[in-house]
Coordinates of C-alpha atoms and ligand atoms in Angstrom, one line a residue:
X1 CA -2.6 0.9 -24.3
X2 CA -0.8 3.7 -25.5
X3 CA 2.2 2.4 -27.6
X4 CA 4.6 5.3 -27.0
X5 CA 8.3 3.3 -28.0
X6 CA 9.7 6.1 -29.4
X7 CA 12.0 8.9 -29.2
X8 CA 11.6 12.7 -31.1
X9 CA 15.1 13.2 -32.1
X10 CA 16.2 15.7 -34.8
X11 CA 12.2 16.5 -35.9
X12 CA 11.4 12.6 -36.2
X13 CA 9.8 10.4 -34.6
X14 CA 12.4 7.4 -33.8
X15 CA 10.7 3.9 -33.2
X16 CA 12.6 2.7 -30.1
X17 CA 13.3 -2.0 -30.5
X18 CA 14.7 -2.3 -26.6
X19 CA 13.1 -2.2 -23.0
X20 CA 10.3 -0.5 -22.2
X21 CA 8.5 1.0 -18.4
X22 CA 4.9 0.9 -17.5
X23 CA 2.9 3.7 -17.3
X24 CA 0.1 3.2 -15.1
X25 CA -3.2 4.7 -14.3
X26 CA -3.4 5.6 -10.5
X27 CA -7.0 5.0 -9.9
X28 CA -6.8 1.2 -10.9
X29 CA -3.3 0.2 -11.2
X30 CA -3.7 -1.0 -14.3
X31 CA -0.8 -0.6 -17.5
X32 CA -1.7 2.3 -20.0
X33 CA 1.4 2.9 -21.9
X34 CA 4.8 1.9 -22.6
X35 CA 7.6 3.6 -23.3
X36 CA 11.5 3.9 -24.0
X37 CA 13.8 2.9 -21.4
X38 CA 16.1 5.0 -23.5
X39 CA 20.4 4.3 -23.9
X40 CA 22.7 6.5 -23.9
X41 CA 22.9 6.0 -27.0
X42 CA 19.4 8.0 -28.2
X43 CA 20.2 10.1 -25.3
X44 CA 23.7 11.2 -27.3
X45 CA 22.3 11.4 -30.6
X46 CA 19.2 13.9 -29.4
X47 CA 21.9 16.1 -27.1
X48 CA 24.1 15.7 -30.9
X49 CA 20.9 16.9 -32.7
X50 CA 20.8 20.2 -30.6
X51 CA 24.2 21.0 -30.4
X52 CA 24.0 21.1 -34.3
X53 CA 20.7 23.4 -34.5
X54 CA 21.9 25.6 -31.9
X55 CA 23.8 28.1 -34.0
X56 CA 21.1 28.8 -36.4
X57 CA 18.0 29.0 -33.8
X58 CA 20.2 31.0 -31.4
X59 CA 20.8 33.6 -34.5
X60 CA 16.7 33.5 -35.5
X61 CA 14.6 36.6 -35.2
X62 CA 11.8 37.2 -33.4
X63 CA 9.5 36.7 -35.3
X64 CA 9.9 33.1 -36.2
X65 CA 10.2 32.7 -32.4
X66 CA 6.8 33.7 -31.9
X67 CA 5.1 32.0 -34.3
X68 CA 6.7 28.9 -33.2
X69 CA 4.9 29.6 -29.7
X70 CA 1.9 30.8 -31.0
X71 CA 1.6 27.8 -33.0
X72 CA 2.4 25.6 -29.3
X73 CA -0.1 28.1 -27.8
X74 CA -3.0 27.2 -30.3
X75 CA -2.1 23.1 -30.2
X76 CA -1.8 23.4 -26.3
X77 CA -5.5 24.3 -26.2
X78 CA -6.1 22.3 -29.0
X79 CA -5.4 19.1 -27.3
X80 CA -6.4 20.5 -23.5
X81 CA -9.1 17.6 -23.6
X82 CA -5.9 15.0 -24.4
X83 CA -3.5 15.5 -21.4
X84 CA -6.3 16.5 -18.8
X85 CA -7.3 13.1 -19.3
X86 CA -3.8 11.4 -20.0
X87 CA -2.7 13.5 -16.4
X88 CA -5.8 12.9 -14.5
X89 CA -4.9 9.0 -15.6
X90 CA -1.0 8.8 -14.4
X91 CA -1.0 11.1 -11.8
X92 CA -4.6 10.9 -10.1
X93 CA -5.4 14.4 -9.9
X94 CA -9.5 14.4 -10.4
X95 CA -10.4 15.2 -14.1
X96 CA -11.8 18.9 -13.0
X97 CA -8.6 20.4 -11.8
X98 CA -6.9 18.8 -14.2
X99 CA -8.3 20.1 -17.0
X100 CA -7.9 23.5 -15.1
X101 CA -4.0 22.9 -13.9
X102 CA -2.7 20.4 -15.4
X103 CA -3.6 21.2 -19.0
X104 CA -5.0 25.1 -18.7
X105 CA -1.6 26.3 -17.0
X106 CA 0.9 25.3 -19.6
X107 CA -1.1 26.7 -22.6
X108 CA -1.7 30.0 -19.9
X109 CA 2.3 30.2 -19.3
X110 CA 3.0 30.0 -22.7
X111 CA 0.8 33.1 -23.5
X112 CA 2.5 35.1 -20.6
X113 CA 5.6 34.4 -22.8
X114 CA 4.0 35.1 -25.6
X115 CA 2.8 38.8 -24.6
X116 CA 6.3 39.4 -22.8
X117 CA 8.9 38.4 -25.4
X118 CA 8.3 41.6 -27.9
X119 CA 9.3 43.8 -25.2
X120 CA 12.3 41.7 -23.6
X121 CA 15.5 43.3 -23.8
X122 CA 17.3 41.5 -25.3
X123 CA 20.4 44.9 -25.7
X124 CA 20.5 47.6 -23.4
X125 CA 23.1 50.2 -22.8
X126 CA 25.6 50.6 -19.9
X127 CA 27.6 53.6 -20.2
X128 CA 30.1 53.1 -23.2
X129 CA 28.6 49.4 -23.6
X130 CA 26.2 47.7 -24.9
X131 CA 25.0 44.8 -23.4
X132 CA 23.4 41.9 -24.5
X133 CA 21.4 38.5 -23.4
X134 CA 22.5 35.7 -25.7
X135 CA 20.9 32.1 -25.4
X136 CA 22.9 29.9 -23.0
X137 CA 23.4 27.0 -25.6
X138 CA 22.0 23.9 -25.4
X139 CA 19.7 23.0 -22.3
X140 CA 18.5 19.6 -21.0
X141 CA 15.3 19.6 -19.1
X142 CA 14.4 17.2 -16.2
X143 CA 11.4 16.7 -15.1
X144 CA 9.3 15.2 -12.4
X145 CA 5.8 13.7 -12.3
X146 CA 3.5 15.3 -10.1
X147 CA 2.6 18.4 -12.6
X148 CA 4.5 16.6 -15.4
X149 CA 3.4 18.8 -18.9
X150 CA 3.4 22.8 -16.3
X151 CA 7.1 21.6 -15.7
X152 CA 8.2 21.2 -18.9
X153 CA 6.8 24.2 -20.0
X154 CA 8.0 26.6 -17.8
X155 CA 11.4 25.4 -19.1
X156 CA 11.2 24.5 -23.1
X157 CA 8.7 27.8 -23.5
X158 CA 11.2 30.2 -21.8
X159 CA 14.4 28.2 -23.3
X160 CA 13.2 28.1 -27.0
X161 CA 12.2 31.6 -26.9
X162 CA 15.8 32.5 -25.5
X163 CA 17.3 31.3 -28.3
X164 CA 17.7 28.5 -27.1
X165 CA 17.8 24.7 -27.8
X166 CA 16.6 22.0 -25.8
X167 CA 16.9 18.1 -24.9
X168 CA 14.0 16.9 -22.4
X169 CA 13.9 14.1 -20.2
X170 CA 10.1 14.0 -18.8
X171 CA 8.8 11.8 -16.0
X172 CA 9.1 8.3 -16.8
X173 CA 6.1 7.9 -14.0
X174 CA 3.3 10.3 -16.4
X175 CA 5.4 10.4 -19.4
X176 CA 2.1 11.4 -22.3
X177 CA 1.9 14.5 -22.0
X178 CA 5.6 15.1 -23.0
X179 CA 4.5 13.5 -26.1
X180 CA 1.5 15.1 -26.8
X181 CA 3.7 18.2 -26.4
X182 CA 6.1 16.7 -28.8
X183 CA 3.4 15.8 -31.4
X184 CA 2.4 19.6 -31.0
X185 CA 5.8 21.2 -31.3
X186 CA 6.2 18.7 -34.4
X187 CA 3.3 20.5 -36.4
X188 CA 4.6 23.8 -36.2
X189 CA 7.3 25.6 -37.9
X190 CA 10.2 24.8 -35.5
X191 CA 13.3 23.3 -37.2
X192 CA 14.5 20.0 -36.8
X193 CA 16.7 20.1 -33.8
X194 CA 15.6 23.2 -32.2
X195 CA 12.9 19.8 -29.4
X196 CA 14.3 16.8 -28.2
X197 CA 12.8 14.3 -26.1
X198 CA 13.9 10.9 -25.0
X199 CA 12.5 9.0 -22.6
X200 CA 14.4 6.3 -20.0
X201 CA 15.0 6.1 -16.2
X202 CA 17.4 8.9 -14.7
X203 CA 20.2 6.8 -13.8
X204 CA 21.0 6.1 -17.5
X205 CA 20.0 8.7 -19.9
X206 CA 19.5 11.3 -17.4
X207 CA 22.6 10.6 -16.2
X208 CA 24.2 11.6 -19.9
X209 CA 22.3 14.4 -20.1
X210 CA 23.5 16.3 -17.0
X211 CA 26.7 15.2 -17.4
X212 CA 27.3 14.9 -21.6
X213 CA 29.8 18.7 -22.6
X214 CA 27.8 19.8 -25.0
X215 CA 25.0 20.3 -22.4
X216 CA 25.9 24.2 -21.2
X217 CA 22.4 23.8 -18.9
X218 CA 20.1 22.1 -16.9
X219 CA 16.8 22.7 -15.7
X220 CA 15.8 20.5 -13.6
X221 CA 12.6 20.2 -11.3
X222 CA 12.0 17.2 -8.6
X223 CA 13.5 15.9 -5.4
X224 CA 16.1 17.7 -3.6
X225 CA 18.2 13.4 -3.2
X226 CA 18.4 14.0 -7.7
X227 CA 18.9 17.9 -7.1
X228 CA 22.1 17.2 -5.7
X229 CA 23.7 14.9 -8.2
X230 CA 22.8 17.4 -10.8
X231 CA 24.9 20.2 -9.1
X232 CA 27.9 17.6 -8.5
X233 CA 27.5 17.2 -12.1
X234 CA 27.3 20.2 -13.2
X235 CA 30.1 21.2 -10.6
X236 CA 33.0 19.0 -13.3
X237 CA 32.8 21.7 -16.0
X238 CA 30.6 24.4 -15.1
X239 CA 27.4 24.3 -15.9
X240 CA 24.5 26.2 -15.3
X241 CA 22.2 24.7 -13.2
X242 CA 18.4 26.2 -12.2
X243 CA 16.8 24.1 -9.5
X244 CA 13.4 23.7 -8.5
X245 CA 13.3 21.3 -5.9
X246 CA 11.1 20.3 -2.9
X247 CA 8.9 21.5 0.0
X248 CA 7.8 21.8 4.2
X249 CA 6.2 24.6 3.1
X250 CA 4.3 26.8 6.5
X251 CA 0.6 28.0 6.8
X252 CA 0.9 30.7 9.6
X253 CA -2.5 31.7 11.4
X254 CA -1.7 34.9 13.0
X255 CA -4.2 34.6 16.4
X256 CA -5.8 37.3 15.1
X257 CA -6.9 36.1 11.8
X258 CA -10.5 34.8 10.6
X259 CA -9.6 30.9 11.8
X260 CA -12.5 29.3 9.6
X261 CA -11.0 30.6 6.1
X262 CA -7.3 30.5 6.8
X263 CA -7.8 26.1 7.3
X264 CA -9.9 26.0 5.3
X265 CA -7.6 27.8 2.5
X266 CA -4.8 25.8 3.8
X267 CA -6.4 22.3 3.8
X268 CA -7.4 22.9 0.8
X269 CA -3.9 24.0 -0.6
X270 CA -2.5 20.6 1.6
X271 CA -4.5 18.4 -0.4
X272 CA -3.9 19.2 -3.9
X273 CA -3.4 16.6 -6.3
X274 CA -3.6 14.6 -3.0
X275 CA -0.6 16.8 -1.4
X276 CA 1.8 15.9 -4.3
X277 CA 3.0 19.5 -4.9
X278 CA 5.8 20.9 -4.5
X279 CA 4.7 24.3 -2.6
X280 CA 1.6 22.1 -1.0
X281 CA 1.1 24.0 2.9
X282 CA 1.8 21.3 4.6
X283 CA 2.3 22.5 8.0
X284 CA -0.3 24.3 9.5
X285 CA 1.1 26.7 12.9
X286 CA -1.6 27.6 14.8
X287 CA -1.9 29.4 18.1
X288 CA -1.1 27.4 20.8
X289 CA -5.1 28.2 22.8
X290 CA -6.5 27.6 19.3
X291 CA -4.9 24.6 18.2
X292 CA -8.1 22.2 19.0
X293 CA -10.4 24.8 17.6
X294 CA -7.9 24.4 14.2
X295 CA -7.5 20.4 15.0
X296 CA -11.4 20.0 14.6
X297 CA -11.9 22.5 11.4
X298 CA -9.6 20.8 10.0
X299 CA -10.8 17.5 11.0
X300 CA -14.0 18.9 9.1
X301 CA -12.8 20.1 5.4
X302 CA -10.9 16.8 5.5
X303 CA -14.1 14.7 5.7
X304 CA -15.9 16.3 3.0
X305 CA -12.4 15.1 0.7
X306 CA -13.7 11.8 0.6
X307 CA -11.4 9.9 -2.2
X308 CA -12.4 8.7 -5.1
X309 CA -12.0 8.1 -9.0
X310 CA -10.3 11.1 -10.8
X311 CA -11.7 10.9 -13.8
X312 CA -15.8 11.3 -12.2
X313 CA -16.3 15.0 -12.3
X314 CA -17.5 15.4 -8.7
X315 CA -14.4 13.6 -7.5
X316 CA -12.2 16.1 -5.3
X317 CA -9.3 13.9 -3.8
X318 CA -7.8 11.4 -5.7
X319 CA -5.3 8.7 -5.5
X320 CA -1.2 8.8 -5.7
X321 CA 0.6 8.8 -8.7
X322 CA 1.8 5.2 -8.0
X323 CA 2.4 2.2 -5.3
X324 CA 5.9 3.4 -4.4
X325 CA 4.7 7.1 -3.5
X326 CA 1.5 5.6 -1.3
X327 CA 3.6 3.0 0.6
X328 CA 5.9 5.8 1.1
X329 CA 2.7 8.0 2.4
X330 CA 1.5 4.9 4.4
X331 CA 4.6 4.7 6.3
X332 CA 4.9 8.2 6.8
X333 CA 1.6 8.3 8.4
X334 CA 2.8 5.6 10.5
X335 CA 5.5 7.3 11.9
X336 CA 3.8 10.2 12.9
X337 CA 1.3 8.1 15.1
X338 CA 4.7 6.3 16.5
X339 CA 6.3 9.9 17.0
X340 CA 3.2 10.9 19.4
X341 CA 1.7 13.2 17.7
X342 CA -2.5 13.1 18.0
X343 CA -4.2 11.3 14.9
X344 CA -7.0 14.3 14.2
X345 CA -8.0 12.8 11.0
X346 CA -7.1 9.4 8.4
X347 CA -4.9 7.2 9.2
X348 CA -2.4 4.9 7.8
X349 CA -4.9 2.1 6.4
X350 CA -6.9 2.3 2.4
X351 CA -9.8 4.5 2.2
X352 CA -12.8 2.5 2.1
X353 CA -14.2 1.1 -1.5
X354 CA -10.8 1.7 -2.9
X355 CA -9.6 -1.6 -2.9
X356 CA -7.6 -0.9 -6.6
X357 CA -5.1 2.2 -7.5
X358 CA -3.0 4.4 -5.2
X359 CA -5.4 5.9 -2.9
X360 CA -4.5 6.8 0.2
X361 CA -6.9 8.8 3.1
X362 CA -6.3 12.7 3.4
X363 CA -4.6 12.9 7.2
X364 CA -4.5 15.2 9.8
X365 CA -2.1 14.9 12.7
X366 CA -2.3 17.7 15.5
X367 CA 0.0 18.3 18.4
X368 CA 3.0 17.8 16.0
X369 CA 6.9 18.7 17.2
X370 CA 8.4 21.0 14.4
X371 CA 11.7 18.9 14.6
X372 CA 9.9 15.9 13.8
X373 CA 10.5 13.5 11.0
X374 CA 7.3 14.5 9.9
X375 CA 7.2 17.8 10.5
X376 CA 10.6 17.9 8.5
X377 CA 10.4 16.0 5.3
X378 CA 8.8 16.3 2.3
X379 CA 5.8 13.5 2.5
X380 CA 4.6 14.4 -1.1
X381 CA 0.7 12.9 0.3
X382 CA -2.5 14.4 2.1
X383 CA -0.8 14.5 5.9
X384 CA -1.5 18.3 7.4
X385 CA 0.9 18.8 10.4
X386 CA -0.7 21.0 13.1
X387 CA 1.9 22.4 14.9
X388 CA 0.7 24.8 18.0
X389 CA 2.9 28.2 18.6
X390 CA 3.0 30.3 21.9
X391 CA 3.5 34.1 19.6
X392 CA 5.1 35.4 16.7
X393 CA 8.3 35.2 17.2
X394 CA 8.4 31.1 17.8
X395 CA 6.0 31.0 15.1
X396 CA 7.9 32.6 12.7
X397 CA 11.1 30.4 13.8
X398 CA 9.2 27.4 13.1
X399 CA 7.6 27.9 9.5
X400 CA 12.0 29.1 9.0
X401 CA 13.1 25.7 10.5
X402 CA 13.1 23.2 8.2
X403 CA 16.0 22.9 5.1
X404 CA 13.9 23.9 2.7
X405 CA 12.1 27.6 1.6
X406 CA 9.6 27.2 -1.2
X407 CA 6.3 28.6 0.0
X408 CA 4.2 29.6 3.0
X409 CA 0.9 31.7 3.4
X410 CA 0.4 34.4 6.1
X411 CA -3.0 34.8 7.6
X412 CA -4.0 38.2 9.9
X413 CA -6.9 40.7 9.7
X414 CA -4.4 43.0 9.0
X415 CA -2.7 42.8 6.0
X416 CA -0.1 45.2 6.6
X417 CA 0.9 43.1 9.9
X418 CA 0.9 40.1 7.7
X419 CA 2.6 41.4 4.9
X420 CA 5.6 41.9 8.3
X421 CA 5.6 38.5 9.1
X422 CA 5.9 37.5 5.4
X423 CA 8.6 39.4 4.2
X424 CA 10.5 37.7 7.6
X425 CA 9.7 33.7 6.0
X426 CA 13.2 32.1 3.9
X427 CA 11.2 31.1 1.2
X428 CA 10.5 32.3 -2.5
X429 CA 7.0 32.6 -2.7
X430 CA 4.4 33.2 0.6
X431 CA 0.7 33.9 -0.3
X432 CA -1.2 36.6 2.2
X433 CA -4.5 36.0 3.2
X434 CA -5.4 34.4 0.2
X435 CA -3.6 36.0 -2.7
X436 CA -4.4 34.3 -5.6
X437 CA -1.7 31.9 -8.3
X438 CA 0.1 34.7 -10.2
X439 CA 1.7 33.4 -13.4
X440 CA 3.6 36.8 -13.7
X441 CA 5.3 35.9 -10.3
X442 CA 9.0 34.3 -9.9
X443 CA 8.7 31.4 -8.2
X444 CA 11.5 29.3 -6.8
X445 CA 13.1 28.3 -3.3
X446 CA 15.8 29.3 -0.7
X447 CA 18.1 26.6 0.3
X448 CA 17.3 23.6 -0.3
X449 CA 14.8 24.3 -2.7
X450 CA 16.1 25.3 -5.0
X451 CA 17.9 27.7 -7.0
X452 CA 17.2 30.4 -9.7
X453 CA 13.9 31.2 -10.8
X454 CA 10.4 30.5 -13.2
X455 CA 7.8 32.3 -14.7
X456 CA 7.8 35.4 -16.7
X457 CA 10.7 37.6 -17.0
X458 CA 13.2 35.6 -14.7
X459 CA 12.3 31.9 -15.4
X460 CA 13.4 33.5 -19.3
X461 CA 16.7 35.2 -18.1
X462 CA 17.5 31.6 -16.6
X463 CA 18.3 31.0 -19.9
X464 CA 20.4 34.2 -20.9
X465 CA 24.3 35.1 -20.6
X466 CA 26.0 38.4 -20.6
X467 CA 27.5 39.7 -23.0
X468 CA 28.9 43.5 -22.7
X469 CA 30.4 44.8 -25.9
X470 CA 32.6 48.3 -24.7
X471 CA 32.1 50.6 -27.4
Ligands
LIG1 P1 13.2 12.8 -8.7 O1 14.0 13.2 -8.1 O2 12.9 11.8 -8.4 O3 12.9 12.6 -10.5 C1 12.7 13.8 -11.0 C2 13.5 13.2 -12.1 O4 14.5 13.6 -12.1 C3 12.8 12.3 -13.0 O5 12.9 12.7 -14.7 C4 13.7 11.2 -12.8 O6 14.2 10.4 -14.3 C5 15.1 12.3 -12.8 N1 16.4 11.8 -12.1 C6 15.9 10.3 -11.4 N2 17.6 10.3 -10.8 C7 18.2 11.0 -12.0 C8 19.5 10.7 -12.0 N3 20.5 9.9 -11.1 N4 20.6 11.7 -13.0 C9 19.3 12.5 -13.5 N5 18.0 13.0 -14.0 C10 17.3 11.4 -13.0 O7 11.7 13.5 -8.3 P2 9.9 12.9 -8.7 O8 9.4 12.1 -7.7 O9 10.1 12.7 -9.9 O10 9.5 14.5 -8.1 C11 9.0 14.5 -7.1 C12 9.9 15.7 -6.4 O11 9.6 17.1 -7.4 C13 9.4 15.6 -4.8 O12 10.5 16.3 -3.8 C14 8.4 17.7 -5.4 O13 8.6 18.5 -4.4 C15 9.5 18.4 -6.8 N6 8.9 18.9 -6.9 C16 9.5 19.7 -7.3 C17 9.0 21.7 -7.5 C18 9.1 23.2 -8.0 O14 9.1 23.8 -8.4 N7 10.4 23.4 -6.3 C19 7.6 21.4 -8.3 C20 7.1 19.7 -8.8 C21 7.9 19.1 -7.5

C-alpha cells in the first residue's frame, strides 16, 4: 500500500490527516494507494503559494528555466520504471506499452521544450512596436486518468517554461505518477511555490481551483462534461481556458485503400490502452461493398488481443481503469446490441479467466448506423463501430457528423487523394495512411473536443499573454 496522504505546497510536502481516496489496481481491483480527499483550504493555500511565487518566476532567466527542465528530464528518465509500473497498475495499460508511452512520452515532450526554448521569440518587432510575450499568471492544471503523467507534462512543462506558476490537481483515479513528478521537481532548483500539487475530488478542490480569482488560466484535459463546467466558471472573471476533451474519431477507409493494412491500423489504434484514449479511432468507415470483408478482418485482428494481466510483458490488451468505467463500457455494448448493430466480435460478458479486475472483451460492431448512440457518444473502451458508406461525400459527412473533432485517419492508395479528404475533416489531427505520431505537431480539438492546442510552440503560446510597446 502506497501511503500518499500528503500534498505538495510551497516547496514542501504537507501531511494530510483527513479523509482519503482509495486508488485501485485495474487488473485485480485491490487498493494499492491512498491519496488525500483534500479540502478547499488546502487548495487555497496552494494557490496563494503559486501567486506569491509568480512575480519572481515570471522574471526568471532562460538559463534558470532550462536548468530546471533539464533536471526534470533527467528525473523522468531515472524514474521511468516507477512511472510505468504505477500507471500500468492504475490504468491497466500493458507494461510494455506503459514503459514506452506512459513513461517515455513525458520525457520526450520535456526534451522538445528543452530544444525549442532557447530559440523561442519571447520578443519580436512589428513596425514601431516591440511585441513581448509575457506569462499569463497562475495556472490551474486539471488532468484525467488515462495518460495521467503525459497530460500533466503537456501542461506544466510549457507553463513553467513560459514563466507561469502552477497548481496541479491530478486525477484522483490515477494520481501516483503526479506524486513521482512532485518528488522529482522537489529535487530540482525550481523555487518554492512555482509548482504545487493538491489531490482530491473535482467537486471540491477542482471547483476551488477553477473559481479562484488569483488563477488566471485553467488548462484542463478530461471529459466534455467537466470542460463545460470549467468554461462557465472561467467566464465569470474572464480566465483563459485551454480545454482538451473527448472524441469519437473516424478512420475513413477509401475504396482504393489496402483494406488489410487500414483495418489493422484502425483496430490497433482503437484498442490502444483498452480504448481509453481520447484520439481512439472508434468509428471505422468502409465502402458498403467491403463492409463484410472489413468486419472479418477486424474480428481476426481483435481475436489476437486476448485480455490479460497488464504486468506481463507479452500482454497487449489490459483491463479498464475502474469498475465504473468497465460497467459504463459494458452498458454501451448492450446498447449497441439493442440498437440493432451486428455483434461481430466480443460482447458484454466478462472475458474468460478474468474474474478479478476490470476486464472487458474487445468488441466490434458492424452495420452501425451513423446516428446511433454507440456511433455518437464516447465509449472510452475497446469498442469499434464499423459504418458502411456509399460514396466519398457520404463518408466525409459521416466522419464530420458528431459533436466532436479531435482526431481521425484517412487511408488510400493515392496519397494526394488521402490528403484532400483529410483536409475536409473537421478535426484537430488526421493520420494519413498511418503517418507516425509527432510530438512537435499541434494537438487539440474542433467543436466539443476542445479549445486551444498542446505540444510544440502552440502548447507554449497557450501560456503567454501579448504586450506591445510602441517605441
Ligand atoms: P473527468 O472530466 O471526469 O475528470 C478530469 C479531471 O477533472 C479530474 O481530475 C477530475 O477530478 C476533474 N473534475 C471533475 N469534476 C470537476 C469539477 N466539477 N470541477 C473541477 N474539476 C473537476 O474526465 P476523466 O474521466 O478523468 O477522463 C476521461 C475523459 O478525458 C475522456 O472524455 C477523454 O476523452 C478525455 N481526454 C481528453 C484528452 C485530450 O487531449 N483531448 C486526453 C485524455 C483524455
